[in-house]
Coordinates of C-alpha atoms in Angstrom, one line a residue:
M1 CA 35.9 270.6 116.5
S2 CA 36.3 267.4 118.5
Q3 CA 35.0 267.2 122.1
Y4 CA 38.6 266.6 123.0
A5 CA 39.8 269.9 121.6
G6 CA 40.1 271.5 125.0
R7 CA 42.1 268.7 126.4
F8 CA 44.7 268.7 123.6
G9 CA 45.3 272.3 122.9
R10 CA 48.6 274.0 122.0
R11 CA 50.6 275.5 124.8
S12 CA 50.7 279.2 125.4
A13 CA 53.7 281.2 124.2
S14 CA 54.9 281.7 127.7
A15 CA 54.6 278.0 128.6
S16 CA 56.4 277.1 125.4
S17 CA 59.3 279.5 126.1
R18 CA 59.7 278.1 129.6
L19 CA 59.7 274.5 128.2
R20 CA 62.5 275.4 125.7
L21 CA 64.7 276.4 128.6
H22 CA 64.6 272.8 130.0
R23 CA 66.7 270.0 128.5
R24 CA 65.7 270.3 124.9
P25 CA 67.2 267.2 123.1
R26 CA 70.3 267.9 121.0
R27 CA 70.1 264.8 118.8
V28 CA 67.0 262.7 117.8
A29 CA 66.9 259.3 116.3
M30 CA 63.9 259.4 113.9
L31 CA 62.6 256.1 112.7
S32 CA 60.8 255.5 109.4
V33 CA 61.0 251.8 108.7
H34 CA 58.7 251.2 105.7
T35 CA 59.2 254.3 103.6
S36 CA 62.3 256.4 103.0
P37 CA 62.3 260.2 103.2
L38 CA 64.4 260.1 100.0
H39 CA 61.5 258.3 98.0
Q40 CA 59.3 260.2 95.6
P41 CA 55.9 260.9 97.3
G42 CA 53.0 259.4 95.4
T43 CA 54.9 256.2 94.6
G44 CA 54.5 252.9 96.4
D45 CA 54.0 253.6 100.1
A46 CA 55.6 257.0 99.9
G47 CA 53.2 259.8 100.6
G48 CA 52.4 262.6 103.0
M49 CA 54.5 261.0 105.8
N50 CA 57.6 261.2 103.7
V51 CA 57.1 264.9 103.2
Y52 CA 56.3 265.3 106.9
I53 CA 59.5 263.7 108.0
V54 CA 61.7 265.6 105.5
E55 CA 60.3 269.0 106.3
L56 CA 60.1 268.4 110.0
A57 CA 63.7 267.1 110.2
Q58 CA 65.1 270.1 108.3
C59 CA 63.2 272.6 110.4
L60 CA 64.3 270.9 113.6
A61 CA 67.9 271.0 112.4
A62 CA 67.5 274.7 111.8
I63 CA 66.7 275.2 115.6
N64 CA 69.8 273.1 116.5
I65 CA 68.2 269.7 117.0
E66 CA 70.2 267.2 114.9
V67 CA 68.2 264.4 113.4
E68 CA 69.3 261.0 112.2
I69 CA 66.6 259.2 110.2
F70 CA 66.8 255.4 110.1
T71 CA 65.0 253.8 107.2
R72 CA 65.1 250.4 105.4
A73 CA 67.4 250.1 102.5
T74 CA 65.5 249.2 99.3
T75 CA 68.4 248.9 96.8
A76 CA 71.9 247.5 97.2
S77 CA 73.4 250.6 95.7
L78 CA 72.3 252.9 98.5
P79 CA 75.2 254.4 100.6
P80 CA 75.0 253.6 104.3
T81 CA 74.4 257.3 105.1
V82 CA 73.1 260.3 103.1
E83 CA 73.2 263.9 104.3
L84 CA 69.7 265.2 103.5
A85 CA 70.5 268.7 104.8
P86 CA 72.9 270.2 107.3
G87 CA 72.1 268.5 110.6
V88 CA 69.9 265.8 109.0
L89 CA 71.4 262.4 108.2
V90 CA 69.6 259.5 106.6
R91 CA 70.8 256.0 107.7
H92 CA 70.0 253.0 105.4
V93 CA 69.4 249.8 107.4
D94 CA 69.7 246.4 105.8
A95 CA 66.5 244.4 106.8
G96 CA 65.2 241.8 104.4
P97 CA 65.2 241.7 100.6
Y98 CA 65.9 245.1 99.0
E99 CA 63.1 245.0 96.6
G100 CA 59.7 243.3 96.2
L101 CA 58.8 243.4 99.9
A102 CA 55.3 244.6 100.6
K103 CA 54.5 246.7 103.6
E104 CA 52.4 243.8 105.0
E105 CA 55.6 241.6 105.1
L106 CA 57.7 244.1 107.0
P107 CA 56.7 243.0 110.6
A108 CA 58.9 239.9 110.0
Q109 CA 61.9 242.2 109.3
L110 CA 61.6 244.4 112.4
C111 CA 64.1 242.3 114.3
A112 CA 66.7 242.8 111.6
F113 CA 65.9 246.5 111.4
T114 CA 66.3 246.8 115.2
H115 CA 69.6 245.1 115.0
G116 CA 70.8 247.6 112.4
V117 CA 69.7 250.5 114.5
M118 CA 71.5 249.0 117.5
Q119 CA 74.7 248.5 115.5
A120 CA 74.7 252.2 114.5
W121 CA 74.2 253.2 118.2
A122 CA 76.9 250.9 119.4
G123 CA 79.5 253.0 117.6
H124 CA 78.7 256.1 119.6
R125 CA 79.3 257.1 123.2
P126 CA 76.5 256.4 125.8
G127 CA 73.7 258.9 125.6
Y128 CA 74.4 259.8 122.0
Y129 CA 70.7 259.9 121.1
D130 CA 68.7 262.1 123.5
L131 CA 65.3 261.0 122.2
V132 CA 63.6 258.5 119.8
H133 CA 60.8 259.8 117.5
S134 CA 59.1 257.0 115.6
H135 CA 56.6 257.3 112.7
Y136 CA 53.9 254.8 112.0
W137 CA 53.4 251.6 114.0
L138 CA 56.2 249.5 112.4
S139 CA 58.7 252.2 113.5
G140 CA 57.0 252.4 116.9
H141 CA 58.0 248.9 117.8
V142 CA 61.6 249.5 116.9
G143 CA 61.5 252.8 118.7
W144 CA 60.0 251.1 121.8
L145 CA 62.9 248.7 122.0
A146 CA 65.6 251.3 121.2
A147 CA 64.3 253.8 123.7
Q148 CA 64.3 251.2 126.4
R149 CA 67.8 250.0 125.6
W150 CA 69.2 253.6 125.4
G151 CA 67.3 254.9 128.4
A152 CA 65.8 257.6 126.2
P153 CA 62.3 259.0 125.9
L154 CA 60.0 257.8 123.1
V155 CA 57.8 260.1 121.1
H156 CA 55.5 258.4 118.6
A157 CA 53.4 259.7 115.7
M158 CA 50.8 257.2 114.4
H159 CA 50.0 259.0 111.1
T160 CA 47.2 256.4 110.5
M161 CA 45.5 254.0 112.9
A162 CA 44.3 250.5 112.1
K163 CA 41.0 250.9 114.1
V164 CA 40.2 254.2 112.4
K165 CA 41.0 252.8 108.9
N166 CA 39.0 249.7 109.5
A167 CA 36.0 251.7 110.6
N168 CA 36.1 253.7 107.3
L169 CA 37.0 251.1 104.7
A170 CA 36.2 251.7 101.0
D171 CA 34.2 249.0 99.2
G172 CA 36.5 246.1 98.4
D173 CA 39.5 247.4 100.4
N174 CA 41.4 245.1 102.8
P175 CA 41.1 245.6 106.5
E176 CA 44.2 246.2 108.6
P177 CA 45.2 242.9 110.5
P178 CA 44.7 242.3 114.2
A179 CA 48.5 242.2 114.7
R180 CA 48.7 245.9 113.8
V181 CA 45.9 246.8 116.3
I182 CA 47.8 244.9 119.0
G183 CA 51.1 246.6 118.0
E184 CA 49.5 250.1 118.1
T185 CA 48.0 249.4 121.5
Q186 CA 51.4 248.5 122.9
I187 CA 53.1 251.6 121.4
V188 CA 50.4 253.9 122.9
S189 CA 51.1 252.4 126.3
A190 CA 54.9 252.6 125.9
A191 CA 55.4 256.1 124.5
D192 CA 56.3 259.1 126.7
R193 CA 54.4 261.3 124.3
L194 CA 52.1 260.7 121.3
I195 CA 51.8 263.4 118.6
A196 CA 48.5 263.8 116.9
N197 CA 47.8 265.9 113.8
T198 CA 44.5 267.2 115.1
A199 CA 42.3 267.2 118.2
E200 CA 40.1 264.7 116.4
E201 CA 43.0 262.3 116.1
A202 CA 44.0 262.9 119.7
G203 CA 40.4 261.9 120.7
E204 CA 40.6 258.8 118.5
L205 CA 43.8 257.7 120.4
V206 CA 41.9 258.0 123.7
R207 CA 38.7 256.4 122.5
H208 CA 40.2 253.5 120.5
Y209 CA 43.5 252.9 122.2
D210 CA 42.9 254.1 125.8
A211 CA 45.7 256.7 125.5
D212 CA 46.4 258.8 128.5
P213 CA 45.2 262.3 127.5
A214 CA 48.1 263.9 129.4
R215 CA 50.6 262.1 127.0
V216 CA 48.9 263.2 123.8
A217 CA 50.0 266.5 122.2
V218 CA 48.4 268.1 119.1
V219 CA 50.8 269.4 116.5
H220 CA 49.4 270.3 113.1
P221 CA 51.6 269.3 110.1
G222 CA 53.0 272.2 108.0
V223 CA 53.5 273.3 104.5
N224 CA 56.6 274.5 102.7
L225 CA 55.4 278.1 102.1
E226 CA 58.4 278.9 99.9
R227 CA 57.6 276.0 97.5
F228 CA 53.8 276.0 97.7
R229 CA 52.8 279.6 97.0
P230 CA 50.6 281.3 94.3
A231 CA 53.7 282.4 92.4
D232 CA 52.8 283.6 88.9
G233 CA 49.3 282.2 89.0
R234 CA 46.9 279.8 87.3
A235 CA 47.4 280.9 83.7
A236 CA 51.2 280.5 83.8
A237 CA 51.0 277.1 85.4
R238 CA 48.5 275.9 82.8
A239 CA 50.8 277.1 80.1
R240 CA 53.8 275.2 81.5
L241 CA 51.8 272.0 81.8
G242 CA 50.1 272.2 78.4
L243 CA 46.6 272.6 79.9
P244 CA 43.9 274.7 78.3
Q245 CA 43.4 278.1 79.8
D246 CA 39.6 278.1 80.0
A247 CA 39.1 274.5 81.2
L248 CA 37.4 273.3 84.4
I249 CA 40.3 271.2 86.0
P250 CA 39.4 269.1 89.0
L251 CA 42.7 267.5 90.1
F252 CA 43.4 264.3 92.0
A253 CA 47.0 264.1 93.4
G254 CA 48.1 261.2 95.6
R255 CA 48.5 257.5 95.8
I256 CA 46.0 255.6 93.8
Q257 CA 44.4 253.2 96.2
P258 CA 40.8 252.6 97.5
L259 CA 41.5 254.6 100.7
K260 CA 42.1 257.8 98.7
A261 CA 39.0 257.2 96.5
P262 CA 40.1 258.6 93.2
D263 CA 37.2 256.6 91.7
V264 CA 34.8 258.9 93.4
L265 CA 36.1 261.8 91.4
L266 CA 35.8 259.9 88.1
R267 CA 32.3 258.8 89.0
A268 CA 31.4 262.5 89.9
V269 CA 32.8 263.7 86.6
A270 CA 30.6 261.0 84.8
V271 CA 27.5 262.2 86.7
L272 CA 28.3 265.9 85.8
L273 CA 28.9 265.1 82.1
D274 CA 25.7 263.1 81.9
E275 CA 23.8 266.2 83.1
R276 CA 25.9 268.8 81.3
P277 CA 27.4 267.2 78.1
E278 CA 28.5 270.6 76.9
L279 CA 31.1 270.7 79.6
R280 CA 33.0 267.8 78.0
S281 CA 34.8 270.1 75.6
R282 CA 36.2 272.3 78.4
M283 CA 37.0 269.8 81.1
V284 CA 40.4 268.1 81.9
V285 CA 40.7 265.8 84.9
P286 CA 44.4 265.1 85.8
V287 CA 45.1 262.1 88.1
V288 CA 48.7 262.6 89.3
G289 CA 50.1 259.6 91.3
G290 CA 50.9 255.9 91.2
P291 CA 49.2 252.7 92.5
S292 CA 49.9 252.0 96.2
G293 CA 48.9 249.6 98.9
S294 CA 45.8 247.5 97.9
G295 CA 45.6 249.6 94.7
L296 CA 48.6 247.5 93.5
A297 CA 46.3 244.5 93.1
K298 CA 44.6 246.3 90.1
P299 CA 47.2 248.8 88.9
E300 CA 45.2 249.7 85.8
G301 CA 41.8 249.6 87.5
L302 CA 41.3 253.3 87.5
Q303 CA 42.0 253.6 83.7
K304 CA 39.5 250.8 83.1
L305 CA 37.0 252.5 85.3
A306 CA 37.4 255.8 83.3
A307 CA 36.7 253.8 80.1
R308 CA 33.6 252.1 81.5
L309 CA 32.3 255.4 82.7
G310 CA 32.8 257.0 79.3
V311 CA 35.2 259.8 80.7
A312 CA 38.5 258.4 79.5
D313 CA 38.7 261.3 76.9
V314 CA 38.8 264.0 79.7
V315 CA 41.0 262.1 82.3
R316 CA 44.7 262.4 82.1
F317 CA 46.8 260.0 84.1
R318 CA 50.2 261.3 85.1
P319 CA 53.0 259.6 87.1
P320 CA 54.0 261.0 90.5
V321 CA 56.0 264.2 90.2
G322 CA 58.5 266.1 92.4
Q323 CA 57.4 268.8 94.8
E324 CA 58.2 271.7 92.5
Q325 CA 56.1 270.3 89.7
L326 CA 53.4 269.2 92.1
A327 CA 53.0 272.8 93.1
D328 CA 52.5 273.7 89.5
W329 CA 49.7 271.1 89.2
F330 CA 48.0 272.6 92.2
R331 CA 48.3 276.1 90.8
A332 CA 46.9 274.9 87.4
A333 CA 43.8 273.2 89.0
S334 CA 40.4 274.8 89.4
V335 CA 40.0 272.7 92.6
L336 CA 41.9 269.8 94.3
V337 CA 39.5 266.9 95.0
M338 CA 40.2 264.6 98.0
P339 CA 37.3 262.1 98.5
S340 CA 39.4 260.0 100.9
Y341 CA 37.8 257.5 103.3
S342 CA 40.3 258.3 106.0
E343 CA 43.0 261.1 106.4
S344 CA 44.8 261.8 109.7
F345 CA 45.3 265.3 108.3
G346 CA 45.5 265.5 104.5
L347 CA 48.8 267.3 103.8
V348 CA 48.1 267.9 100.1
A349 CA 45.0 269.9 101.1
I350 CA 47.1 272.5 102.8
E351 CA 49.8 272.4 100.0
A352 CA 47.1 273.1 97.4
Q353 CA 45.6 275.9 99.4
A354 CA 49.0 277.4 99.9
T355 CA 49.3 277.8 96.1
G356 CA 45.9 279.5 95.9
T357 CA 43.7 276.5 94.9
P358 CA 40.5 275.6 96.8
V359 CA 39.9 272.0 97.9
L360 CA 36.8 269.8 97.6
A361 CA 37.2 267.0 100.2
A362 CA 35.4 264.4 102.2
A363 CA 34.6 265.5 105.7
V364 CA 36.7 262.9 107.4
G365 CA 39.7 262.8 109.8
G366 CA 41.7 266.0 109.8
L367 CA 40.3 267.4 106.5
P368 CA 37.8 269.6 108.4
V369 CA 40.8 271.3 110.1
A370 CA 42.8 271.6 106.8
V371 CA 39.8 273.0 104.8
R372 CA 37.4 275.7 106.0
D373 CA 34.1 274.6 104.5
G374 CA 32.5 277.3 102.3
E375 CA 35.5 279.6 102.7
T376 CA 38.6 277.8 101.4
G377 CA 36.8 275.0 99.7
F378 CA 34.0 272.6 100.3
L379 CA 33.5 269.5 102.5
V380 CA 31.1 266.7 101.5
Q381 CA 29.6 264.2 103.9
G382 CA 30.0 260.7 102.6
H383 CA 31.2 259.5 99.2
D384 CA 28.2 259.7 96.9
P385 CA 29.5 260.9 93.5
A386 CA 26.5 263.1 93.1
G387 CA 27.5 265.2 96.0
Y388 CA 30.9 265.9 94.5
A389 CA 29.3 266.5 91.1
R390 CA 27.1 269.3 92.6
V391 CA 30.2 271.1 93.8
L392 CA 32.0 270.7 90.5
R393 CA 28.9 272.1 88.8
A394 CA 29.2 275.2 90.9
F395 CA 32.8 275.7 89.8
A396 CA 31.7 275.2 86.2
D397 CA 28.9 277.7 86.5
Q398 CA 30.7 280.3 88.6
P399 CA 34.1 281.0 86.8
H400 CA 35.3 283.3 89.6
L401 CA 34.7 280.8 92.4
A402 CA 38.1 279.2 92.1
A403 CA 39.9 282.5 92.4
E404 CA 37.7 283.8 95.2
L405 CA 38.1 280.7 97.4
G406 CA 41.7 280.3 96.3
A407 CA 42.7 283.7 97.7
K408 CA 41.2 282.8 101.1
A409 CA 42.8 279.4 100.9
A410 CA 46.3 280.9 100.5
R411 CA 45.8 283.1 103.5
H412 CA 44.5 280.2 105.5
A413 CA 47.5 278.0 104.6
R414 CA 50.0 280.6 105.8
A415 CA 49.2 279.6 109.4
F416 CA 50.6 276.1 108.7
G417 CA 54.3 276.8 108.2
W418 CA 56.7 274.0 109.1
N419 CA 58.7 276.3 111.4
A420 CA 55.7 276.5 113.7
S421 CA 55.3 272.7 113.5
A422 CA 59.0 272.1 114.4
A423 CA 58.9 274.5 117.3
A424 CA 55.8 272.8 118.7
T425 CA 57.4 269.4 118.2
A426 CA 60.5 270.6 120.1
D427 CA 58.2 271.5 123.0
V428 CA 56.8 267.9 122.9
Y429 CA 60.3 266.6 123.0
T430 CA 61.1 268.6 126.0
A431 CA 57.9 267.5 127.8
A432 CA 58.7 263.9 126.9
T433 CA 62.2 264.2 128.3
Q434 CA 60.9 265.7 131.5
A435 CA 58.3 263.0 131.9
H436 CA 60.8 260.3 131.2
R437 CA 63.2 261.6 133.8
R438 CA 60.4 261.7 136.4
R439 CA 59.4 258.1 135.5
V440 CA 63.0 256.9 135.9
R441 CA 63.3 258.5 139.2
S442 CA 59.9 257.1 140.4
P443 CA 59.4 253.9 138.4
H444 CA 56.4 252.8 140.5
G445 CA 54.5 256.0 140.3

């Protein structure tokens, strides 16, 4: 655990209950500029953050905190507002061309997006939004301005950080620009509270961005335990997906881009099959997801790599799927493989474990929190394919390993329900509100 763990712990139950008695916000403006909660995770820029926002908003609404999510309109046919769930409203804001706008081009549209947010606010009474919660640095800049204009507290979640990503770049990947580093630094200074997924991420905010430790709160993301559960087991899931019952199935699920390193899995499979060619007849390697980010520069690059490595016959490329079918892919797998170069948490690791599937992951970011090494899966230092091949060989040679680790993984994941995440987030909102009121009363200290 990070050296900062003691400084960013969760509050005690008694402290939490006291906080809830004080001015918990009734309505939150949640900002997600570059990706809509209505988008399919695994496509374009949609990923774990989309799931995070949807699940968190719904659980906040269930404890009587209304949420309005502002996101950029990406097609002309979208209605101005969509009710995602009771108490959760999605507002589509016109800002720039609907389609064909890369995430890197969005900073130029922040003024237009802010204008759209302000237009929505202008139709309400003063004090309509009690708090602003922004996600990712682009939203943080809009949130900073909105919170100042409304006289409301600002809570911000980074999700990923430029300095951390740049320190852990995959070969050939593009570094994040200096403008993002400057923007993140400004948001860290402006926010009343920063939400970090793990103590390690909280420490990174302090080390890299000089965040005030007193303003950083650790709230682990959650998992939808009703959707992601063992259900009727591995055999039934494989039957539904047309997968062989006796196969070794290492699964990659996520956006296809260098940061997520699906190539490491393919290279590990090639190493394993070179050593153990007899495994070829009983191995299936599903890659579920679509190109994203810098991966869009070579949308067929992974398929070509599989062919060059001589593993195209065992790899099955599948497009992104909805959450229900994704749960089935997790159940069907022998192990989920996450060789990422950077992960603030790694939501799919908890989702897979909740279905009873162990995880093989890089020991980076929040993954050592999400995965208990040797108990619910395995963590590998670095990105050498041979290291991943060794673990896959263990799954091939020990048929009961997946089930044994999977049972422990499902128990581990039960501690990560979204209800707990929402309750902890509500506590952060209350603390941010109190801090904001103190600052307004004493602006010079």
